[in-house]
Short mmCIF file of C-alpha atoms in Angstrom, two decimals:
data_model
loop_
_atom_site.label_atom_id
_atom_site.label_comp_id
_atom_site.label_asym_id
_atom_site.label_seq_id
_atom_site.Cartn_x
_atom_site.Cartn_y
_atom_site.Cartn_z
CA MET Q 1197 0.30 -24.18 -26.50
CA SER Q 1198 -1.14 -23.21 -23.14
CA HIS Q 1199 -4.89 -22.82 -22.71
CA ILE Q 1200 -6.26 -19.27 -22.86
CA HIS Q 1201 -8.65 -18.44 -20.03
CA THR Q 1202 -11.08 -15.54 -20.37
CA ILE Q 1203 -12.20 -13.33 -17.48
CA GLU Q 1204 -15.48 -11.81 -18.64
CA LYS Q 1205 -15.96 -8.06 -18.24
CA GLN Q 1206 -16.47 -6.85 -14.66
CA THR Q 1207 -15.63 -10.25 -13.15
CA GLY Q 1208 -12.59 -12.00 -11.64
CA LYS Q 1209 -10.90 -15.39 -11.31
CA ALA Q 1210 -8.63 -17.05 -8.74
CA PHE Q 1211 -6.13 -19.79 -9.61
CA ILE Q 1212 -2.84 -21.25 -8.48
CA LEU Q 1213 0.69 -21.02 -9.85
CA ASN Q 1214 3.63 -23.24 -9.00
CA LYS Q 1215 7.05 -21.71 -8.47
CA GLY Q 1216 8.61 -21.24 -11.91
CA ASP Q 1217 5.31 -21.11 -13.82
CA ILE Q 1218 4.88 -18.25 -16.29
CA LEU Q 1219 1.61 -16.30 -16.17
CA THR Q 1220 0.69 -14.20 -19.21
CA VAL Q 1221 -2.03 -11.57 -18.69
CA THR Q 1222 -3.38 -10.20 -21.98
CA ASP Q 1223 -5.63 -7.28 -22.84
CA PRO Q 1224 -7.47 -8.85 -25.82
CA VAL Q 1225 -9.41 -5.73 -26.90
CA GLY Q 1226 -7.26 -2.86 -25.61
CA MET Q 1227 -7.67 -0.16 -22.90
CA GLN Q 1228 -8.63 -2.64 -20.17
CA VAL Q 1229 -7.14 -2.84 -16.65
CA SER Q 1230 -6.67 -6.06 -14.64
CA ASP Q 1231 -6.11 -5.87 -10.87
CA MET Q 1232 -3.86 -8.67 -9.60
CA VAL Q 1233 -3.31 -9.81 -6.01
CA LEU Q 1234 -0.91 -12.55 -4.89
CA PHE Q 1235 -0.76 -14.73 -1.78
CA ASN Q 1236 1.72 -17.37 -0.65
CA ARG Q 1237 -0.38 -20.43 -1.46
CA HIS Q 1238 0.75 -22.29 1.66
CA ASP Q 1239 0.35 -19.38 4.10
CA HIS Q 1240 -2.08 -16.61 3.20
CA GLY Q 1241 -0.61 -14.27 5.82
CA GLU Q 1242 2.14 -13.61 3.26
CA LYS Q 1243 0.79 -11.42 0.46
CA LEU Q 1244 1.62 -8.82 -2.15
CA SER Q 1245 2.86 -5.52 -0.68
CA SER Q 1246 2.93 -2.31 -2.72
CA GLY Q 1247 4.94 -0.63 0.05
CA LYS Q 1248 7.66 -3.30 0.04
CA SER Q 1249 7.72 -3.56 -3.78
CA LEU Q 1250 8.10 0.21 -4.36
CA ASP Q 1251 10.79 0.32 -1.66
CA PHE Q 1252 12.92 -2.59 -2.90
CA GLU Q 1253 12.49 -1.72 -6.61
CA GLU Q 1254 13.11 2.01 -5.88
CA SER Q 1255 10.39 2.95 -8.36
CA ILE Q 1256 6.69 3.78 -8.49
CA LEU Q 1257 6.43 2.33 -12.01
CA LEU Q 1258 7.19 -1.39 -12.25
CA THR Q 1259 7.75 -3.12 -15.58
CA THR Q 1260 10.08 -5.66 -17.25
CA GLY Q 1261 12.85 -6.73 -14.87
CA ASN Q 1262 11.10 -5.61 -11.69
CA PHE Q 1263 9.95 -7.92 -8.91
CA LEU Q 1264 6.72 -7.91 -6.90
CA TRP Q 1265 7.51 -8.40 -3.19
CA SER Q 1266 5.55 -9.69 -0.21
CA ASN Q 1267 4.86 -8.12 3.19
CA ARG Q 1268 7.54 -10.54 4.46
CA SER Q 1269 10.17 -9.01 2.14
CA ARG Q 1270 10.32 -11.98 -0.23
CA LYS Q 1271 10.05 -12.01 -4.02
CA MET Q 1272 6.65 -13.28 -5.16
CA ALA Q 1273 6.88 -12.71 -8.94
CA LYS Q 1274 9.18 -11.26 -11.58
CA ILE Q 1275 7.91 -9.24 -14.55
CA ILE Q 1276 9.73 -10.87 -17.46
CA GLU Q 1277 7.97 -9.12 -20.36
CA ASP Q 1278 5.64 -6.12 -20.63
CA THR Q 1279 4.62 -5.06 -24.13
CA ASN Q 1280 2.64 -2.01 -22.93
CA GLY Q 1281 4.92 -0.85 -20.12
CA ARG Q 1282 2.51 1.09 -17.92
CA ASN Q 1283 1.07 -0.42 -14.76
CA ASP Q 1284 -0.04 1.07 -11.45
CA PHE Q 1285 0.81 0.07 -7.89
CA LEU Q 1286 -0.47 3.16 -6.05
CA LEU Q 1287 -4.24 2.71 -5.92
CA ALA Q 1288 -6.32 0.13 -4.04
CA PRO Q 1289 -8.89 -1.97 -5.96
CA CYS Q 1290 -12.07 -0.06 -6.78
CA SER Q 1291 -14.88 -0.83 -4.32
CA LYS Q 1292 -18.55 0.12 -4.20
CA GLU Q 1293 -17.51 3.07 -2.02
CA THR Q 1294 -15.16 4.26 -4.81
CA PHE Q 1295 -18.15 4.89 -7.02
CA GLU Q 1296 -20.13 6.58 -4.23
CA ILE Q 1297 -17.25 8.78 -3.02
CA MET Q 1298 -15.41 9.58 -6.26
CA TYR Q 1299 -18.26 9.51 -8.77
CA SER Q 1300 -21.43 10.13 -6.68
CA HIS Q 1301 -22.84 6.90 -8.12
CA GLU Q 1302 -26.01 5.68 -6.41
CA GLY Q 1303 -27.00 2.03 -6.07
CA TYR Q 1304 -25.10 -1.15 -6.93
CA HIS Q 1305 -21.92 -0.98 -9.02
CA PRO Q 1306 -19.64 -3.97 -9.72
CA SER Q 1307 -16.10 -3.46 -8.41
CA CYS Q 1308 -12.69 -5.13 -8.34
CA LEU Q 1309 -12.84 -5.48 -4.55
CA GLU Q 1310 -16.16 -7.34 -4.83
CA ASN Q 1311 -14.76 -9.59 -7.58
CA LEU Q 1312 -11.54 -10.29 -5.68
CA THR Q 1313 -13.53 -11.07 -2.52
CA LYS Q 1314 -16.03 -13.32 -4.33
CA ASN Q 1315 -13.21 -15.40 -5.85
CA LEU Q 1316 -10.93 -15.49 -2.79
CA GLU Q 1317 -13.55 -16.26 -0.11
CA PRO Q 1318 -13.76 -19.91 -1.24
CA MET Q 1319 -9.98 -20.07 -0.55
CA GLY Q 1320 -10.59 -18.94 3.04
CA LEU Q 1321 -9.68 -15.27 2.59
CA SER Q 1322 -11.81 -12.33 3.75
CA GLN Q 1323 -12.22 -8.90 2.14
CA ASP Q 1324 -10.15 -7.23 4.87
CA GLU Q 1325 -7.15 -9.40 3.91
CA ILE Q 1326 -7.05 -8.18 0.28
CA PRO Q 1327 -4.04 -5.88 -0.23
CA THR Q 1328 -3.48 -3.05 -2.70
CA ALA Q 1329 -3.38 -4.80 -6.08
CA PHE Q 1330 -0.80 -4.58 -8.86
CA ASN Q 1331 -2.95 -2.88 -11.49
CA ILE Q 1332 -1.86 -4.27 -14.85
CA PHE Q 1333 -2.31 -1.84 -17.77
CA MET Q 1334 -3.63 0.89 -15.39
CA ASN Q 1335 -2.47 4.36 -16.43
CA VAL Q 1336 -2.10 6.49 -13.30
CA GLN Q 1337 -0.19 9.69 -13.95
CA PHE Q 1338 1.38 11.84 -11.23
CA ASP Q 1339 3.31 15.09 -11.18
CA ALA Q 1340 6.00 16.52 -8.91
CA SER Q 1341 3.32 17.97 -6.59
CA GLY Q 1342 2.04 14.43 -6.09
CA LYS Q 1343 -1.28 15.05 -7.86
CA ILE Q 1344 -2.71 11.82 -9.28
CA SER Q 1345 -4.78 11.49 -12.48
CA VAL Q 1346 -6.33 8.28 -13.79
CA LEU Q 1347 -6.14 8.21 -17.60
CA PRO Q 1348 -7.32 5.56 -20.10
CA PRO Q 1349 -4.87 2.66 -20.48
CA THR Q 1350 -2.37 2.90 -23.34
CA SER Q 1351 -2.64 -0.87 -23.94
CA LYS Q 1352 -3.70 -2.03 -27.40
CA ALA Q 1353 -5.36 -5.30 -28.40
CA GLY Q 1354 -2.91 -8.11 -27.73
CA ASP Q 1355 -0.66 -6.30 -25.28
CA TYR Q 1356 0.46 -8.56 -22.44
CA VAL Q 1357 2.53 -8.77 -19.28
CA LYS Q 1358 4.37 -11.99 -18.38
CA PHE Q 1359 5.16 -12.89 -14.78
CA GLU Q 1360 7.37 -15.66 -13.43
CA ALA Q 1361 6.20 -17.08 -10.09
CA MET Q 1362 9.03 -16.90 -7.54
CA MET Q 1363 7.08 -19.05 -5.01
CA ASP Q 1364 3.92 -21.20 -5.05
CA LEU Q 1365 1.15 -18.63 -5.42
CA LEU Q 1366 -2.58 -18.10 -5.11
CA VAL Q 1367 -3.45 -15.44 -7.70
CA CYS Q 1368 -6.61 -13.47 -8.27
CA LEU Q 1369 -7.14 -11.35 -11.39
CA THR Q 1370 -10.03 -9.08 -12.39
CA ALA Q 1371 -11.31 -7.35 -15.47
CA CYS Q 1372 -11.63 -3.94 -13.82
CA SER Q 1373 -15.09 -2.38 -13.31
CA ALA Q 1374 -14.27 1.35 -13.05
CA GLU Q 1375 -15.37 3.53 -15.97
CA ASP Q 1376 -12.55 6.08 -15.66
CA SER Q 1377 -9.78 3.46 -15.47
CA ASN Q 1378 -10.83 1.71 -18.69
CA GLY Q 1379 -11.63 4.49 -21.15
CA GLY Q 1380 -15.37 4.31 -20.42
CA THR Q 1381 -16.12 0.73 -21.51
CA PHE Q 1382 -15.71 -2.70 -19.94
CA LYS Q 1383 -13.83 -5.46 -21.71
CA PRO Q 1384 -12.59 -8.96 -20.83
CA ILE Q 1385 -9.07 -9.96 -19.76
CA GLN Q 1386 -7.32 -13.18 -20.80
CA TYR Q 1387 -4.58 -15.19 -19.14
CA SER Q 1388 -2.59 -18.33 -19.76
CA ILE Q 1389 -0.18 -20.39 -17.67
CA THR Q 1390 2.98 -22.02 -19.00
CA PRO Q 1391 4.21 -24.60 -16.47
CA SER Q 1392 7.86 -24.50 -15.46
CA SER Q 1393 9.78 -27.00 -17.54
CA MET V 1149 -1.67 21.56 28.60
CA SER V 1150 -1.52 18.00 27.36
CA HIS V 1151 1.22 15.66 28.52
CA ILE V 1152 4.19 15.21 26.16
CA HIS V 1153 5.17 11.58 25.59
CA THR V 1154 8.62 10.70 24.30
CA ILE V 1155 9.37 7.76 22.01
CA GLU V 1156 13.08 7.07 22.49
CA LYS V 1157 15.25 6.63 19.40
CA GLN V 1158 14.71 3.38 17.47
CA THR V 1159 11.64 2.41 19.52
CA GLY V 1160 7.84 2.66 19.21
CA LYS V 1161 4.66 3.16 21.25
CA ALA V 1162 1.03 2.10 20.87
CA PHE V 1163 -1.89 4.04 22.39
CA ILE V 1164 -5.56 4.76 21.84
CA LEU V 1165 -7.42 7.81 20.58
CA ASN V 1166 -11.11 8.56 20.92
CA LYS V 1167 -13.01 9.99 17.98
CA GLY V 1168 -12.41 13.75 17.97
CA ASP V 1169 -9.12 13.62 19.89
CA ILE V 1170 -6.23 15.62 18.45
CA LEU V 1171 -2.85 13.85 18.16
CA THR V 1172 0.23 16.02 17.73
CA VAL V 1173 3.39 14.25 16.51
CA THR V 1174 6.53 16.38 16.97
CA ASP V 1175 10.08 16.04 15.72
CA PRO V 1176 11.89 17.49 18.77
CA VAL V 1177 15.43 17.53 17.32
CA GLY V 1178 14.83 17.70 13.55
CA MET V 1179 15.37 15.30 10.59
CA GLN V 1180 13.59 12.37 12.26
CA VAL V 1181 10.87 10.18 10.69
CA SER V 1182 7.96 8.60 12.58
CA ASP V 1183 6.03 5.70 11.00
CA MET V 1184 2.35 5.71 12.00
CA VAL V 1185 -0.20 2.90 11.62
CA LEU V 1186 -3.89 3.13 12.55
CA PHE V 1187 -6.50 0.48 13.35
CA ASN V 1188 -10.20 0.73 14.15
CA ARG V 1189 -9.93 0.16 17.91
CA HIS V 1190 -13.10 -1.96 18.01
CA ASP V 1191 -12.31 -4.13 14.97
CA HIS V 1192 -8.65 -4.53 13.96
CA GLY V 1193 -9.62 -5.86 10.50
CA GLU V 1194 -10.19 -2.20 9.58
CA LYS V 1195 -6.84 -0.47 9.19
CA LEU V 1196 -4.94 2.30 7.45
CA SER V 1197 -4.73 1.86 3.65
CA SER V 1198 -2.20 3.75 1.55
CA GLY V 1199 -3.96 2.56 -1.62
CA LYS V 1200 -7.35 3.90 -0.52
CA SER V 1201 -5.89 7.14 0.86
CA LEU V 1202 -3.92 8.00 -2.29
CA ASP V 1203 -6.99 7.15 -4.40
CA PHE V 1204 -9.55 9.20 -2.47
CA GLU V 1205 -7.18 12.15 -1.86
CA GLU V 1206 -5.96 12.02 -5.50
CA SER V 1207 -2.42 12.72 -4.35
CA ILE V 1208 0.78 10.90 -3.42
CA LEU V 1209 1.72 13.69 -0.98
CA LEU V 1210 -0.71 14.13 1.92
CA THR V 1211 -0.60 17.17 4.17
CA THR V 1212 -2.93 19.71 5.83
CA GLY V 1213 -6.55 19.12 4.81
CA ASN V 1214 -6.04 15.54 3.62
CA PHE V 1215 -7.63 12.49 5.21
CA LEU V 1216 -6.13 9.08 5.96
CA TRP V 1217 -8.56 6.34 4.87
CA SER V 1218 -9.10 2.71 5.89
CA ASN V 1219 -9.23 -0.46 3.79
CA ARG V 1220 -13.03 -0.22 4.30
CA SER V 1221 -13.13 3.21 2.59
CA ARG V 1222 -13.78 5.17 5.78
CA LYS V 1223 -11.98 8.22 7.10
CA MET V 1224 -9.66 7.34 9.99
CA ALA V 1225 -7.91 10.68 10.60
CA LYS V 1226 -7.68 14.20 9.21
CA ILE V 1227 -4.40 16.11 8.97
CA ILE V 1228 -5.33 19.47 10.46
CA GLU V 1229 -1.89 21.07 10.66
CA ASP V 1230 1.53 20.20 9.20
CA THR V 1231 4.34 22.67 9.84
CA ASN V 1232 6.88 20.75 7.74
CA GLY V 1233 4.63 19.61 4.89
CA ARG V 1234 6.48 16.55 3.59
CA ASN V 1235 5.35 13.05 4.52
CA ASP V 1236 5.52 9.72 2.69
CA PHE V 1237 2.85 7.11 2.06
CA LEU V 1238 4.63 4.99 -0.57
CA LEU V 1239 7.08 2.87 1.39
CA ALA V 1240 6.42 0.07 3.88
CA PRO V 1241 8.01 0.24 7.36
CA CYS V 1242 11.70 -0.67 7.37
CA SER V 1243 12.27 -4.27 8.47
CA LYS V 1244 15.39 -6.29 9.22
CA GLU V 1245 15.27 -7.44 5.57
CA THR V 1246 15.40 -3.79 4.43
CA PHE V 1247 18.87 -3.49 5.88
CA GLU V 1248 20.01 -6.83 4.44
CA ILE V 1249 18.56 -6.23 0.95
CA MET V 1250 19.03 -2.47 0.49
CA TYR V 1251 22.15 -1.87 2.57
CA SER V 1252 23.90 -5.30 2.75
CA HIS V 1253 23.84 -4.96 6.54
CA GLU V 1254 24.74 -8.15 8.41
CA GLY V 1255 23.38 -9.13 11.81
CA TYR V 1256 20.70 -7.50 13.95
CA HIS V 1257 19.37 -4.03 13.09
CA PRO V 1258 16.42 -2.37 14.84
CA SER V 1259 13.53 -1.57 12.48
CA CYS V 1260 10.13 0.11 12.41
CA LEU V 1261 8.42 -3.19 11.60
CA GLU V 1262 9.98 -4.80 14.68
CA ASN V 1263 8.97 -1.82 16.84
CA LEU V 1264 5.42 -1.75 15.45
CA THR V 1265 5.08 -5.52 15.99
CA LYS V 1266 6.51 -5.40 19.51
CA ASN V 1267 4.01 -2.71 20.55
CA LEU V 1268 0.97 -4.10 18.68
CA GLU V 1269 1.32 -7.78 19.62
CA PRO V 1270 0.03 -7.10 23.16
CA MET V 1271 -3.12 -5.69 21.46
CA GLY V 1272 -3.64 -9.00 19.63
CA LEU V 1273 -2.15 -7.98 16.28
CA SER V 1274 0.47 -9.97 14.35
CA GLN V 1275 3.28 -8.69 12.13
CA ASP V 1276 1.48 -9.82 8.96
CA GLU V 1277 -1.44 -7.50 9.81
CA ILE V 1278 0.69 -4.33 9.87
CA PRO V 1279 -0.07 -2.19 6.80
CA THR V 1280 2.09 0.32 4.92
CA ALA V 1281 2.54 3.16 7.42
CA PHE V 1282 1.98 6.88 6.99
CA ASN V 1283 5.58 8.03 7.32
CA ILE V 1284 5.49 11.39 9.05
CA PHE V 1285 8.37 13.74 8.10
CA MET V 1286 9.75 11.15 5.62
CA ASN V 1287 11.20 12.78 2.52
CA VAL V 1288 10.70 10.43 -0.42
CA GLN V 1289 11.29 12.14 -3.75
CA PHE V 1290 10.12 10.77 -7.09
CA ASP V 1291 10.40 11.88 -10.69
CA ALA V 1292 8.22 11.43 -13.77
CA SER V 1293 9.95 8.11 -14.57
CA GLY V 1294 8.79 6.86 -11.17
CA LYS V 1295 12.31 6.63 -9.71
CA ILE V 1296 12.25 6.93 -5.92
CA SER V 1297 14.96 8.52 -3.75
CA VAL V 1298 14.95 8.68 0.04
CA LEU V 1299 16.42 11.99 1.22
CA PRO V 1300 16.96 13.36 4.74
CA PRO V 1301 13.78 14.86 6.25
CA THR V 1302 13.32 18.61 5.87
CA SER V 1303 11.78 18.83 9.36
CA LYS V 1304 13.42 21.16 11.86
CA ALA V 1305 13.35 20.97 15.67
CA GLY V 1306 9.77 21.59 16.80
CA ASP V 1307 8.03 20.78 13.51
CA TYR V 1308 4.79 18.88 14.07
CA VAL V 1309 1.80 17.28 12.36
CA LYS V 1310 -1.63 17.38 14.02
CA PHE V 1311 -4.24 14.69 13.31
CA GLU V 1312 -7.90 14.62 14.28
CA ALA V 1313 -9.24 11.11 14.93
CA MET V 1314 -12.33 10.44 12.78
CA MET V 1315 -13.12 7.18 14.65
CA ASP V 1316 -11.95 5.44 17.82
CA LEU V 1317 -8.38 4.40 16.97
CA LEU V 1318 -5.53 2.18 18.03
CA VAL V 1319 -2.36 4.04 16.97
CA CYS V 1320 1.25 2.92 16.83
CA LEU V 1321 4.10 5.37 16.24
CA THR V 1322 7.83 4.78 15.88
CA ALA V 1323 11.02 6.78 15.93
CA CYS V 1324 12.37 5.34 12.67
CA SER V 1325 15.48 3.15 12.68
CA ALA V 1326 16.73 3.54 9.09
CA GLU V 1327 19.97 5.51 8.64
CA ASP V 1328 19.14 6.85 5.17
CA SER V 1329 15.64 8.04 6.12
CA ASN V 1330 16.85 10.14 9.05
CA GLY V 1331 19.98 11.94 7.84
CA GLY V 1332 22.30 9.31 9.34
CA THR V 1333 21.42 9.69 13.04
CA PHE V 1334 18.63 8.41 15.28
CA LYS V 1335 16.56 10.81 17.35
CA PRO V 1336 13.41 10.58 19.51
CA ILE V 1337 9.86 11.48 18.50
CA GLN V 1338 7.33 13.17 20.79
CA TYR V 1339 3.53 13.12 20.83
CA SER V 1340 0.67 14.58 22.82
CA ILE V 1341 -3.07 14.00 22.85
CA THR V 1342 -5.67 16.74 23.29
CA PRO V 1343 -9.03 15.15 24.15
CA SER V 1344 -12.07 16.24 22.16
CA SER V 1345 -13.92 18.90 24.12
#
């Protein structure tokens, strides 16, 4: 059985996947979002692109059977299982400015952008290079007028999404730090990697 | 009266704006999309972000009164007038792969990504640095299931969108090269700049 890694609340972790590896991202408690960004491990100029993924998949809502695409129009990962079925690919990772601008928060606040940056800087990446993340378990609703609402995740304890790596990847995952995205409390995220056979 | 610049069909142009300048982008014939990308002129690491813009504006559909935001959570431009009222901020610029993957096109096809790259490379930018564009006049419909459909633009001859620059900008605009986004024919785009008084 593959080792289960825990990302403590309001933190993040970076790791590598080989082409063909299966990554399982689990919400161990329920109602917790995980932002995920992907880079071509051998050339960080190639990275996850929400704009390319939504275009090629012809959908705003990506789940089992959909692919995540790069800015160079190549498949980076395939979603092979999704027990919850609601993820977001519209909104950029929360940043300290998110809390100032959207919530009038004053002073320091942990954020996904900080946690992605902290874990990707040792790999030679800068904050400006971090793209819009694939927000696993994030429940962003929209109506025909385009109006967006962030609701608590529908994920329950043990829900997971499985991804197959379509190329050698550098991955960074967070346990999201935004109150409104996580039903008001902060929980850990878990992941495991099953090597390609 | 400010000079009217023409972007010939299936091409692009890059130019600068000073903070406070007004940019007017006009569809002179009707049913023609223009992809727009923005960079902080003094630091190209700061650029247009669909993910930040949709988040801060709480809408998928941006029009009069909305701001376009950067990856550093700062306002880049304000939409001050929009006579057509339908723009897209979901889909990345069409690239040669778009035509191969979506339309099984073989051989060369002009694309917005090529035209953005061609015009931004002399400014020191590479293709990998080009973000998801704000697609002026692009008519991307979506339903509650998330399914995306690209329909012909609703813009008529003379429709325009006016932007106020909120910082010193490097701008690149195209006259889009994708058949399905432009009602099957390729037309020019026009723009003019009114300096801040």
